[in-house]
XYZ file of C-alpha atoms in Angstrom:
566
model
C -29.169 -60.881 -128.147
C -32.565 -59.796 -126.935
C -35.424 -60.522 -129.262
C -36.856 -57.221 -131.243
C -39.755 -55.593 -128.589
C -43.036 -55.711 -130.255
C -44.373 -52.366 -131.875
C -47.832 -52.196 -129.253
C -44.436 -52.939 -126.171
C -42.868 -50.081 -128.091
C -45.534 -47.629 -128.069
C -46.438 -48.732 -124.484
C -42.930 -47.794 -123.215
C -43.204 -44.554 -125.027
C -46.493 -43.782 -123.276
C -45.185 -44.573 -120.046
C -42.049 -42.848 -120.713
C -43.814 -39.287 -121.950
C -46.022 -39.903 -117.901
C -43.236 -39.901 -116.033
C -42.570 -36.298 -116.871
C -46.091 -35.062 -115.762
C -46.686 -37.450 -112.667
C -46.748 -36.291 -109.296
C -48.021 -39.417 -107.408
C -45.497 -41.024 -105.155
C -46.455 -44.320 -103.662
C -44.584 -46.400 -100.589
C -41.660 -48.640 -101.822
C -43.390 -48.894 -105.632
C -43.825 -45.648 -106.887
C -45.738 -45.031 -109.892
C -43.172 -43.659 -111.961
C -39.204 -42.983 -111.520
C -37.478 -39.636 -112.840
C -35.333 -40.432 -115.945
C -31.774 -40.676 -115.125
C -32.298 -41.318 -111.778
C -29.580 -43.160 -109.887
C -29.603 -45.207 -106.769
C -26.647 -45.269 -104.754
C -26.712 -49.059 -104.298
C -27.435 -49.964 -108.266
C -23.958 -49.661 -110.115
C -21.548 -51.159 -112.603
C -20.848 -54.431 -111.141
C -24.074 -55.451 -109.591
C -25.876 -58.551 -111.539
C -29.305 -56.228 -111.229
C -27.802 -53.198 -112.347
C -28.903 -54.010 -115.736
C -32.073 -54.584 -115.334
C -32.995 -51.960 -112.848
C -32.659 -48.801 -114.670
C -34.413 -50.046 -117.785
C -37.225 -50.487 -115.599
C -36.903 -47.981 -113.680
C -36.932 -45.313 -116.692
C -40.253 -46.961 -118.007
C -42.366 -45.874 -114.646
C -42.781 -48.977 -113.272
C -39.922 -49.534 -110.616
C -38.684 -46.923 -108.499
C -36.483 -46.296 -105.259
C -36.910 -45.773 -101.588
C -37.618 -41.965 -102.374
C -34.038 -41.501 -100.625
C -31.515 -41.941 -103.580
C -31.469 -45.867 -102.600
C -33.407 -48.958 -104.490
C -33.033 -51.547 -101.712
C -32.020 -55.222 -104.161
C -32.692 -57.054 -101.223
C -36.058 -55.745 -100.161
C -38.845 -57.922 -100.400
C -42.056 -57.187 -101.745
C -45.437 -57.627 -100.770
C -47.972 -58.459 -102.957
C -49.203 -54.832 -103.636
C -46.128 -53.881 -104.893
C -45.620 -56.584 -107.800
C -49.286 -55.824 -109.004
C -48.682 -52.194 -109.227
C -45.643 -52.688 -111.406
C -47.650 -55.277 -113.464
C -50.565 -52.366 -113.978
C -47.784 -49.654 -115.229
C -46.642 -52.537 -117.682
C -50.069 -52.379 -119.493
C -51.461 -48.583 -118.221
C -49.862 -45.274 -117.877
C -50.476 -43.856 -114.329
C -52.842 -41.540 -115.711
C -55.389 -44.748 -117.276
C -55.343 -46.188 -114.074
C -56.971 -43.289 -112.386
C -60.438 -44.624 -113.813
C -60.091 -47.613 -111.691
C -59.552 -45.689 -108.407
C -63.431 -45.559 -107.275
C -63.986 -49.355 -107.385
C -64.002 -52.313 -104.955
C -63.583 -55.099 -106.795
C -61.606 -56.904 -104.029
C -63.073 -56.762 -100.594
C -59.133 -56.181 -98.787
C -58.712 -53.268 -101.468
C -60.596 -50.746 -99.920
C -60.653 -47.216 -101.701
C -58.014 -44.314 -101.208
C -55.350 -47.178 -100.819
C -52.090 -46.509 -103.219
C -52.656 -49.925 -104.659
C -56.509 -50.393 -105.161
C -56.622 -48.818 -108.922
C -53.898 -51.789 -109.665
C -56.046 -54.361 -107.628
C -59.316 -53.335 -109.223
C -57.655 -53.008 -113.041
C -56.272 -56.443 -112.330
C -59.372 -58.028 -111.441
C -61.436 -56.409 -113.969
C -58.625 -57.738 -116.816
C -59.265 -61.498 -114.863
C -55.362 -61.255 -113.587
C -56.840 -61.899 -110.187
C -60.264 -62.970 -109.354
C -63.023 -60.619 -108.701
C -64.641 -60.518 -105.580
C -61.774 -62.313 -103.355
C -59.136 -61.025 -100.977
C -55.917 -60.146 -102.649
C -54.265 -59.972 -100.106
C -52.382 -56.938 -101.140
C -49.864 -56.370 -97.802
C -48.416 -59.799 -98.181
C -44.989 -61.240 -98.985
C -44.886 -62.681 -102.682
C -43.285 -65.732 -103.273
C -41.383 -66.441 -106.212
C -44.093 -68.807 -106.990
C -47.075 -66.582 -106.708
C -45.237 -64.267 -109.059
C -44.785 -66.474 -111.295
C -48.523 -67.224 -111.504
C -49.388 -63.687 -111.937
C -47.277 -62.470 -114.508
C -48.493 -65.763 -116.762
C -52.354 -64.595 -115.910
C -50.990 -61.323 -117.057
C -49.615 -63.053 -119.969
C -52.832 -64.414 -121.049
C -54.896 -61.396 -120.549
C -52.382 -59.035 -122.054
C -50.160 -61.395 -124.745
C -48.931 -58.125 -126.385
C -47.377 -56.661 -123.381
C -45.920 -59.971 -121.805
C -45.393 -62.901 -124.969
C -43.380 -65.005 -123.202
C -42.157 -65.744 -126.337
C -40.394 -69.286 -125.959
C -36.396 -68.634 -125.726
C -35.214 -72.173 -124.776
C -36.765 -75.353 -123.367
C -38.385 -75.142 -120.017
C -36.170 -75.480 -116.796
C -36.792 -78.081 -114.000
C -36.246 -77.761 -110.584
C -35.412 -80.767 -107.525
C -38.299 -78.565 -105.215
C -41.592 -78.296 -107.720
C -42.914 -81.625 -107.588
C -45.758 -80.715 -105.262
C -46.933 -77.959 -107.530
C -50.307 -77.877 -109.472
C -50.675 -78.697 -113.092
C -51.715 -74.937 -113.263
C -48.466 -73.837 -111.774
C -46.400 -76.023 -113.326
C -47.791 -74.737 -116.578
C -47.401 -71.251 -115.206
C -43.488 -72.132 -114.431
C -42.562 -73.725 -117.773
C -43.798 -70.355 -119.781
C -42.193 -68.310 -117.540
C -38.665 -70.359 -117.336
C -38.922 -70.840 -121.343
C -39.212 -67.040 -121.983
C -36.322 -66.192 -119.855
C -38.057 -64.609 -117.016
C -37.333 -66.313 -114.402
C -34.337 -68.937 -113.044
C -33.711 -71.078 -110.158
C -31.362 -70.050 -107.113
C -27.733 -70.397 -107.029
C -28.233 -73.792 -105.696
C -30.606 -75.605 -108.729
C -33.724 -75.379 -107.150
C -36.304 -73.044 -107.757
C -37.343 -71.774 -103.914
C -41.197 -71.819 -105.414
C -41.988 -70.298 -101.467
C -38.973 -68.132 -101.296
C -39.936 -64.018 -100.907
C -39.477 -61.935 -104.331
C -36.710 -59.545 -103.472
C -36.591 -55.936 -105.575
C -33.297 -56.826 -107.373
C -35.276 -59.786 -108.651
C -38.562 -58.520 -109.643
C -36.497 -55.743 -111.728
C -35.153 -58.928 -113.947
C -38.565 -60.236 -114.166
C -40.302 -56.936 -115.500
C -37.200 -56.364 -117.901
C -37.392 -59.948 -119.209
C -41.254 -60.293 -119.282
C -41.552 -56.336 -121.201
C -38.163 -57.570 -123.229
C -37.155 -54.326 -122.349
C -33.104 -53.679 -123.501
C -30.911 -54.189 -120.738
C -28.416 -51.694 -120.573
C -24.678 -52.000 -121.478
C -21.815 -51.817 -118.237
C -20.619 -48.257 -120.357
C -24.515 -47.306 -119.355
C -24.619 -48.000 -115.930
C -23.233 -45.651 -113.419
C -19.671 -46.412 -111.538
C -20.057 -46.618 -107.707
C -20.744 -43.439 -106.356
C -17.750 -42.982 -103.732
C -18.789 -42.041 -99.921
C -18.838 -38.470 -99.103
C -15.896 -37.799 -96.284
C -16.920 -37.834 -92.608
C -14.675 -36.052 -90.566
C -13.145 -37.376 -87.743
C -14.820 -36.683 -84.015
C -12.694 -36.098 -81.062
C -13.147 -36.396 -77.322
C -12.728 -37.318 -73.705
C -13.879 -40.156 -72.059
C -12.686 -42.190 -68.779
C -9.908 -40.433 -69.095
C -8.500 -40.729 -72.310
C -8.209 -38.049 -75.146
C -9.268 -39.661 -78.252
C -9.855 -39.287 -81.874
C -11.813 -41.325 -84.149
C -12.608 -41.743 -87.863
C -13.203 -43.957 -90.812
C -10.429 -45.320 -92.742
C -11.685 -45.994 -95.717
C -11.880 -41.934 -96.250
C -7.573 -41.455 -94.924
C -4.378 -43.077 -96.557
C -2.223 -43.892 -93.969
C 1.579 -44.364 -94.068
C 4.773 -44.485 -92.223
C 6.805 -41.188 -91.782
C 10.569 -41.810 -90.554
C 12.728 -38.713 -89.353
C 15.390 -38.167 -92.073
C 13.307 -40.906 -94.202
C 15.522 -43.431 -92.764
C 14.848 -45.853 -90.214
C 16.610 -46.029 -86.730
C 17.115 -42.183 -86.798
C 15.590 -39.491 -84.860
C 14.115 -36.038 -85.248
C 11.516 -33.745 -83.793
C 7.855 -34.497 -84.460
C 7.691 -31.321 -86.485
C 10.691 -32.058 -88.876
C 9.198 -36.201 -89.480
C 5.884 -34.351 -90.123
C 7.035 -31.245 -92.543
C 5.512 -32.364 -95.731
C 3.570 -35.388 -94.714
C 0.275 -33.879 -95.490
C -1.092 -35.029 -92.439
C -4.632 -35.279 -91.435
C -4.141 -37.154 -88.767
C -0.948 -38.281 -86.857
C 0.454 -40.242 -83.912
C 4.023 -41.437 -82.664
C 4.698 -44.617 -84.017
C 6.566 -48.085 -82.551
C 8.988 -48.051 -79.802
C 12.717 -47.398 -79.726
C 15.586 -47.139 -77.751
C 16.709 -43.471 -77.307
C 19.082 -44.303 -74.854
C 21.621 -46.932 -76.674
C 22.906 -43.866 -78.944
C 21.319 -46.115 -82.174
C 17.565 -44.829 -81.414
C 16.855 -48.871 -82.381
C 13.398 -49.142 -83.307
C 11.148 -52.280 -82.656
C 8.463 -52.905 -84.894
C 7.804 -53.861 -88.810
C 6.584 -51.729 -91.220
C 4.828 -50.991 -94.415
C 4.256 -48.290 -95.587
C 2.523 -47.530 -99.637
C 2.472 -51.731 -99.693
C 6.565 -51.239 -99.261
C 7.715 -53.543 -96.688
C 10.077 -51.293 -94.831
C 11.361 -53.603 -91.615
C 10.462 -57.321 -90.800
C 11.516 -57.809 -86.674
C 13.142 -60.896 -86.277
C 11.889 -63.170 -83.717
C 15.084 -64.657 -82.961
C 16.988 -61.847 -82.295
C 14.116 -59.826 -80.447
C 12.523 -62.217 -78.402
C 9.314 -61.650 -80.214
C 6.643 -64.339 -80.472
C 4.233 -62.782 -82.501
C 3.932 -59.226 -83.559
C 0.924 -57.641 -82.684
C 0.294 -54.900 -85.196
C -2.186 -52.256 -86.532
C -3.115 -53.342 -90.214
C -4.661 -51.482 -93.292
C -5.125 -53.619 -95.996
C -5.188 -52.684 -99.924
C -8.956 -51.863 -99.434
C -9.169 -49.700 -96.894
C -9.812 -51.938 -94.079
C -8.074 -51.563 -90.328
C -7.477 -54.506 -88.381
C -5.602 -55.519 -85.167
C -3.503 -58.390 -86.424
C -0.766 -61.234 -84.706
C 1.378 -62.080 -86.842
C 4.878 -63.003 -88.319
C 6.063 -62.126 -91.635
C 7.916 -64.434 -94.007
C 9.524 -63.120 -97.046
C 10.579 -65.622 -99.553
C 12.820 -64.850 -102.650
C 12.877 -66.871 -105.569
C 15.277 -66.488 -108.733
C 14.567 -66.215 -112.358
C 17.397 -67.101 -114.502
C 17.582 -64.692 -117.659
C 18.722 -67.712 -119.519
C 16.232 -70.146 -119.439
C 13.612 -68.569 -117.033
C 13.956 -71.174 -114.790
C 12.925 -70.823 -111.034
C 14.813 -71.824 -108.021
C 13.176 -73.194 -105.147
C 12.385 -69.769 -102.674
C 14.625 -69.050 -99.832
C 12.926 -68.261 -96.897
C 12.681 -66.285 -93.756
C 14.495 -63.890 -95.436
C 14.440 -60.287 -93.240
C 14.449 -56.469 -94.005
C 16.016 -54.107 -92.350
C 17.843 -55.224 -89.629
C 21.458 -55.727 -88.068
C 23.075 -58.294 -89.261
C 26.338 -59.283 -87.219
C 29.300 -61.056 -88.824
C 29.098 -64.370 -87.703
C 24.521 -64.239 -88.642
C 23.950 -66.353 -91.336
C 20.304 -64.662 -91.938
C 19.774 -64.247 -95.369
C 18.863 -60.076 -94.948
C 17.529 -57.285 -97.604
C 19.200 -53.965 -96.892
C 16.949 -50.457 -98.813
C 18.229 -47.004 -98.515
C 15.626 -46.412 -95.736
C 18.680 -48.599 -93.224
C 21.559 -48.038 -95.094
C 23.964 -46.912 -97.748
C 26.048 -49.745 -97.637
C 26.305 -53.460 -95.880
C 29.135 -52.362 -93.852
C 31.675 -55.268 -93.402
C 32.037 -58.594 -94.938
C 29.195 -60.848 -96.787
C 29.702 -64.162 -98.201
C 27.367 -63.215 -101.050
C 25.513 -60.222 -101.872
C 23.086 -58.580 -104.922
C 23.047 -55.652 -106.286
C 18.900 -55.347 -107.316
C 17.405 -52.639 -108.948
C 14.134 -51.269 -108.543
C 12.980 -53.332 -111.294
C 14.331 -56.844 -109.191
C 16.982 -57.021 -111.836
C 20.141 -58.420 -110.387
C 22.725 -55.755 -111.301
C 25.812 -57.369 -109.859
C 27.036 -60.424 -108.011
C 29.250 -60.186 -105.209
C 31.265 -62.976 -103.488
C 33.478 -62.632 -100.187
C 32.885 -58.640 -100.565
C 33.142 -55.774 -98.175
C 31.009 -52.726 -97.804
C 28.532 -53.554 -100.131
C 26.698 -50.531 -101.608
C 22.817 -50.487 -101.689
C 21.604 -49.157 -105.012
C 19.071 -46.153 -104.921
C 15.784 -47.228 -105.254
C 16.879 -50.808 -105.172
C 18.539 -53.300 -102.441
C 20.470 -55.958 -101.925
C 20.011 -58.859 -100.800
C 22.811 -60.992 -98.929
C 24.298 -63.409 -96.217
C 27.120 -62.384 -94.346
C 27.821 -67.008 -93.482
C 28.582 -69.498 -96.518
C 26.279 -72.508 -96.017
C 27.340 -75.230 -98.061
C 27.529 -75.483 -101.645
C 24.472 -77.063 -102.047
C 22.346 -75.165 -100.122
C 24.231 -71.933 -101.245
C 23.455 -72.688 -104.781
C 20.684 -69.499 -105.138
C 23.785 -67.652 -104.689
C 26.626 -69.235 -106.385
C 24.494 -70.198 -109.902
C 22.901 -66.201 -109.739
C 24.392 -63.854 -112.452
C 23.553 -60.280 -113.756
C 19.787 -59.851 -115.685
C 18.604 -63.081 -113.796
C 15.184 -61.476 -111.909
C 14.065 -62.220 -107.904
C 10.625 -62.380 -107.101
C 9.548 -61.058 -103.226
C 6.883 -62.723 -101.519
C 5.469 -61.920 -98.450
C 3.620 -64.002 -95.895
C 1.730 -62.641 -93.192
C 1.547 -65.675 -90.909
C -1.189 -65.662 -88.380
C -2.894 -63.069 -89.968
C -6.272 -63.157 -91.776
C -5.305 -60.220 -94.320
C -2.350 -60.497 -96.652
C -3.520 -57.309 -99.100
C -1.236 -55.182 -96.387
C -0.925 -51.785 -97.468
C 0.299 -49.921 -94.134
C 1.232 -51.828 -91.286
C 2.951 -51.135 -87.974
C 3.768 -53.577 -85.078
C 4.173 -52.395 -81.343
C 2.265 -53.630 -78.380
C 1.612 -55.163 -75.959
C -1.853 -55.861 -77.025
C -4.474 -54.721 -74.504
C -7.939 -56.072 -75.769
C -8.152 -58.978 -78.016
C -11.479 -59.992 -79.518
C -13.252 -58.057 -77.168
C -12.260 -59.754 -73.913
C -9.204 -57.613 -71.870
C -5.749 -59.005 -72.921
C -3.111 -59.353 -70.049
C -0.812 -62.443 -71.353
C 2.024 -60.212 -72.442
C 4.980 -62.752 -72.228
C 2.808 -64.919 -74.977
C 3.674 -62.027 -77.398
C 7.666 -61.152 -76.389
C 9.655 -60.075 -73.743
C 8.392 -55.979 -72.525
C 10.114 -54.697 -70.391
C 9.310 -52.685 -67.052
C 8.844 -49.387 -68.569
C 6.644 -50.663 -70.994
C 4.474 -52.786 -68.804
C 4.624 -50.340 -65.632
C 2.008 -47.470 -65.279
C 2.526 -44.385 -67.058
C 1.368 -42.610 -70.154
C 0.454 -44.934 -72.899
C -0.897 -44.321 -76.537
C -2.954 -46.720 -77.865
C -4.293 -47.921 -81.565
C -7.747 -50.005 -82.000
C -10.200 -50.879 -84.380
C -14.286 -50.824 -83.518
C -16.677 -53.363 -84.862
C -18.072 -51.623 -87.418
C -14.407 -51.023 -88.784
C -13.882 -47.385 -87.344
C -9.638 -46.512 -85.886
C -9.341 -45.246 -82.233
C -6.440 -43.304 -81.493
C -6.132 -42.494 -77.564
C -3.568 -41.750 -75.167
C -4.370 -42.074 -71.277
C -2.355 -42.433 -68.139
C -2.771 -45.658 -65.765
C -1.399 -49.615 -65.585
C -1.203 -51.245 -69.018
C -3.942 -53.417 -67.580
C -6.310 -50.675 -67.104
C -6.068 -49.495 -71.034
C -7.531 -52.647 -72.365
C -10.471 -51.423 -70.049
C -10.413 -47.580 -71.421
C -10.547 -48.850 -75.088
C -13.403 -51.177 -74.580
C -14.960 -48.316 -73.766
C -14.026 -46.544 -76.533
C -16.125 -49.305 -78.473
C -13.060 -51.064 -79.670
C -12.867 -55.033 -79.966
C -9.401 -54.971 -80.356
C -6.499 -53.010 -79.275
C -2.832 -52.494 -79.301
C -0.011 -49.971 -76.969
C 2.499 -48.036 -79.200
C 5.374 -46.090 -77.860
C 3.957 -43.890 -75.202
C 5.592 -41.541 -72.106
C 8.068 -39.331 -73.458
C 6.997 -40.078 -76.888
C 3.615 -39.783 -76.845
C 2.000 -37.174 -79.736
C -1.811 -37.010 -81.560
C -2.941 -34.055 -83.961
C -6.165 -34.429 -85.859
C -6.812 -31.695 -88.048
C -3.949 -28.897 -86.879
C -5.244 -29.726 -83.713
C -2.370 -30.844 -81.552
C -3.275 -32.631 -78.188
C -0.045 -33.746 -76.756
C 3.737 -33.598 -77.636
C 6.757 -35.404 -77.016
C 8.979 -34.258 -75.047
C 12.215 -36.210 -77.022
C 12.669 -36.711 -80.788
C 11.044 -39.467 -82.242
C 11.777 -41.914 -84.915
C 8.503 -42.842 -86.972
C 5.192 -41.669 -86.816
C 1.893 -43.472 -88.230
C 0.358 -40.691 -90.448
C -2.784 -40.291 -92.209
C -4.165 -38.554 -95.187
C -6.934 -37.672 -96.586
C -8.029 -39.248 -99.902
């Protein structure tokens, strides 16, 4: 609990308080007095500082960067920290009488600061007659030593009224009896602390998020409750920009502002549909065709994982594709892109509704994909790939959308996938030991999905799609192909190509260009990219931004990446 604030702090505070609504003065960095209820954009629920900032800042003595921003890690010189220890003691208007002296020879009159420099010196803060130094860093140290000389001069308005037993530091034996003395009243009224490290940094530079804690501690002003402080103010949306540049149409924007998702024709995966039909009710912002597929083979196969709303929709297998490592376009639960290369493991673990005991997870367990009869992959079918698990499984589960096992199956046929749920099943018996997550299973028990997103430094995925080859990899041109699967001709060959990449300062690049794959790692460079990634292109290739449509496909298609706006 803070300690009670003395009555002459109290009347003080209300004095400074009733100047803030007649001042006009505005200084540099320090102003003389801040508007009541003023937010800064970077001082919110959350923030260590936060608490101390606006209490200061609503008694005049602390105030932002005059642009709606308070700057925590600013330092300050020493100017600034004697102009907030003046408008601790004076109103702005009391200080005007000490505007026409000199009493330090670097404090020259008509300077912002000299009526603080000159009050100082004439209270014996600082010393008459010497330089003050006034545009200098502070050090925590030097701080220190004024607000104790403050202390002395002025014991109603700064106590230091001993709150626990002085602190000591690994770094202050060189100090001075006088600062020593200086350190212990300060670190025994709760003014100041140490770093995160132990020591006390006595020639670190005072930062603004720390000098805030100092004047709230060393006024015992109230710090203000989390229910006080403002939330984080959320951006304001920045539309995307569009252009032309070495010969690729582009658009770019910030995802943190878009959601983006997966749109399959017919919602299901492996069909097709015109661009217009996958986007009717999408709510698109932004859009682009998607992964690759195989329109020819009558099946309209698609290659690629997805996730779409944090839903994983399709997990490739490596071993039936021939990929290595998926290269894929990320956004993670925070609004992050990211060119990732990757692999995805699901695991599945059972809960018995028994005892709640766990098995051991089975892993490398896929989504979405064929299974033939003779596969033994353990495979989870949604209603996005089917209705049903056509043809014979060893053993199968009926889950709900809950992860409730509904039913068991053993040596069934056609199994039906729930709405909303799956199942989950193997089409080979193992052996009975091995097979034991299936035989021991029964109605109620619970799974629990994990997913793994090997190779990749985010696992928060909220939308992901895999395609590639990749074309620019860390910012150096990417031409080892074969590392990341087997592309064929069509894919490698020159032609029209669509591409997906992520700048360093987080920004998406959607463009489509014509030229060699080799050349496109070149174009998106240029685009300011660091990484980037092909996705279907040719016949297949579509961008809108904002009912603007650049290009369309000439086929159907059979997923789109979509965005929209939050």
């Amino acid at each position: 609990m803070k300690k009670e604030v003395s009555v002459v702090m109290k009347k003080r505070v209300l004095s400074l308080l009733m100047a803030v609504v007649m001042l006009v003065l505005v200084l540099p960095v320090m102003s003389a007095s801040a508007a009541k209820g003023q937010v800064f954009s970077d001082v919110y629920r959350g923030k260590w500082f936060a608490k101390y900032v606006y209490p200061v800042s609503e008694a005049g003595i602390i105030n932002g960067d005059g642009k709606g921003k308070f700057n925590p890690g600013s330092k300050l010189k020493r100017c600034d920290v004697i102009t907030m220890l003046s408008l601790s003691a004076k109103t702005p208007e009391e200080l005007k009488e000490y505007e026409d002296m000199e009493l330090c020879p670097d404090s020259k009159k008509g300077q912002w600061y000299t009526k603080s420099v000159n009050w100082a010196a004439q209270e014996g803060i600082i010393p008459p007659g010497e330089n003050f130094r006034p545009k200098d860093d502070i050090t925590r140290m030097e701080t220190v030593e004024l607000v104790y000389s403050m202390h002395k001069a002025h014991p109603e308005v700064v106590p230091l009224t001993p709150m626990r037993d002085p602190l000591t530091f690994p770094d202050t034996g060189g100090l001075s009896s006088e600062q020593k003395e200086a350190l212990d009243a300060c670190t025994s009224g709760n003014v100041i602390d140490g770093t995160g490290s132990g020591a006390f940094d006595p020639s670190g530079l005072l930062q603004r998020d720390q000098a805030s804690r100092i004047i709230c501690d060393m006024l015992e002003l109230e710090t203000w409750e989390d229910s006080k402080i403002p939330e984080k103010p959320k951006p304001q949306f920045v539309a995307p920009t569009t252009g032309y540049k070495n010969g690729a149409t582009y658009v770019e924007f910030d995802p943190q502002f878009f959601n983006g998702k997966i749109a399959l024709a017919n919602g299901r995966l492996d069909s097709a549909a015109s661009y217009s039909s996958i986007l009717s009710g999408q709510n698109a912002y932004i859009a682009v065709n998607g992964a690759m597929f195989n329109h020819l083979n009558g099946a309209n196969t698609t290659y690629g994982s997805f996730v779409s709303n944090g839903k994983v929709l399709r997990i490739m297998r490596p071993d039936t594709t021939g990929v290595k490592r998926e290269a894929a376009f990320v956004i993670d639960s925070n609004g992050k892109a990211s060119i990732q290369w990757m692999n995805i493991n699901q695991r599945v673990a059972r809960v018995s509704s028994a005892d709640g005991s766990k098995t051991k997870p089975i892993a490398s367990v896929g989504v979405n994909t064929t299974v033939s009869a003779k596969d033994g992959a353990r495979m989870v079918y949604t209603s996005e790939f089917a209705s049903k698990v056509s043809g014979k499984v060893a053993y199968a589960f009926a889950v709900d959308s809950s992860n409730t096992i509904t039913k068991v199956y053993t040596s069934a046929s056609d199994v039906p996938v729930p709405k909303g749920g799956y199942v989950l099943f193997t089409r080979v018996a193992r052996d009975s030991w091995t097979d034991r997550f299936f035989t021991l299973a029964e109605a109620g028990d619970k799974l629990e999905r994990t997913f793994e997103y090997v190779g990749s430094t985010v696992q928060n995925v909220q939308t992901l799609i895999s395609c590639g080859p990749t074309v620019l990899k860390n910012g150096a041109i990417f031409t080892n192909y074969a590392s990341e699967g087997n592309y064929d001709s069509h894919v490698l060959g020159s032609g029209l190509h669509m591409l997906i990449g992520v700048k360093a300062d987080g920004k998406v690049v959607i463009a489509y260009a014509s030229g060699s794959q080799q050349s496109m790692g070149n174009i998106m460079k240029s685009l300011g990219c660091t990484s980037a990634i092909n996705v279907d292109g040719g016949a297949s290739t579509y961008l809108n931004c904002n009912g603007k449509t650049f290009i369309t496909p000439s086929r159907s298609l059979t997923n789109m990446l979509v965005f929209t706006k939050k």
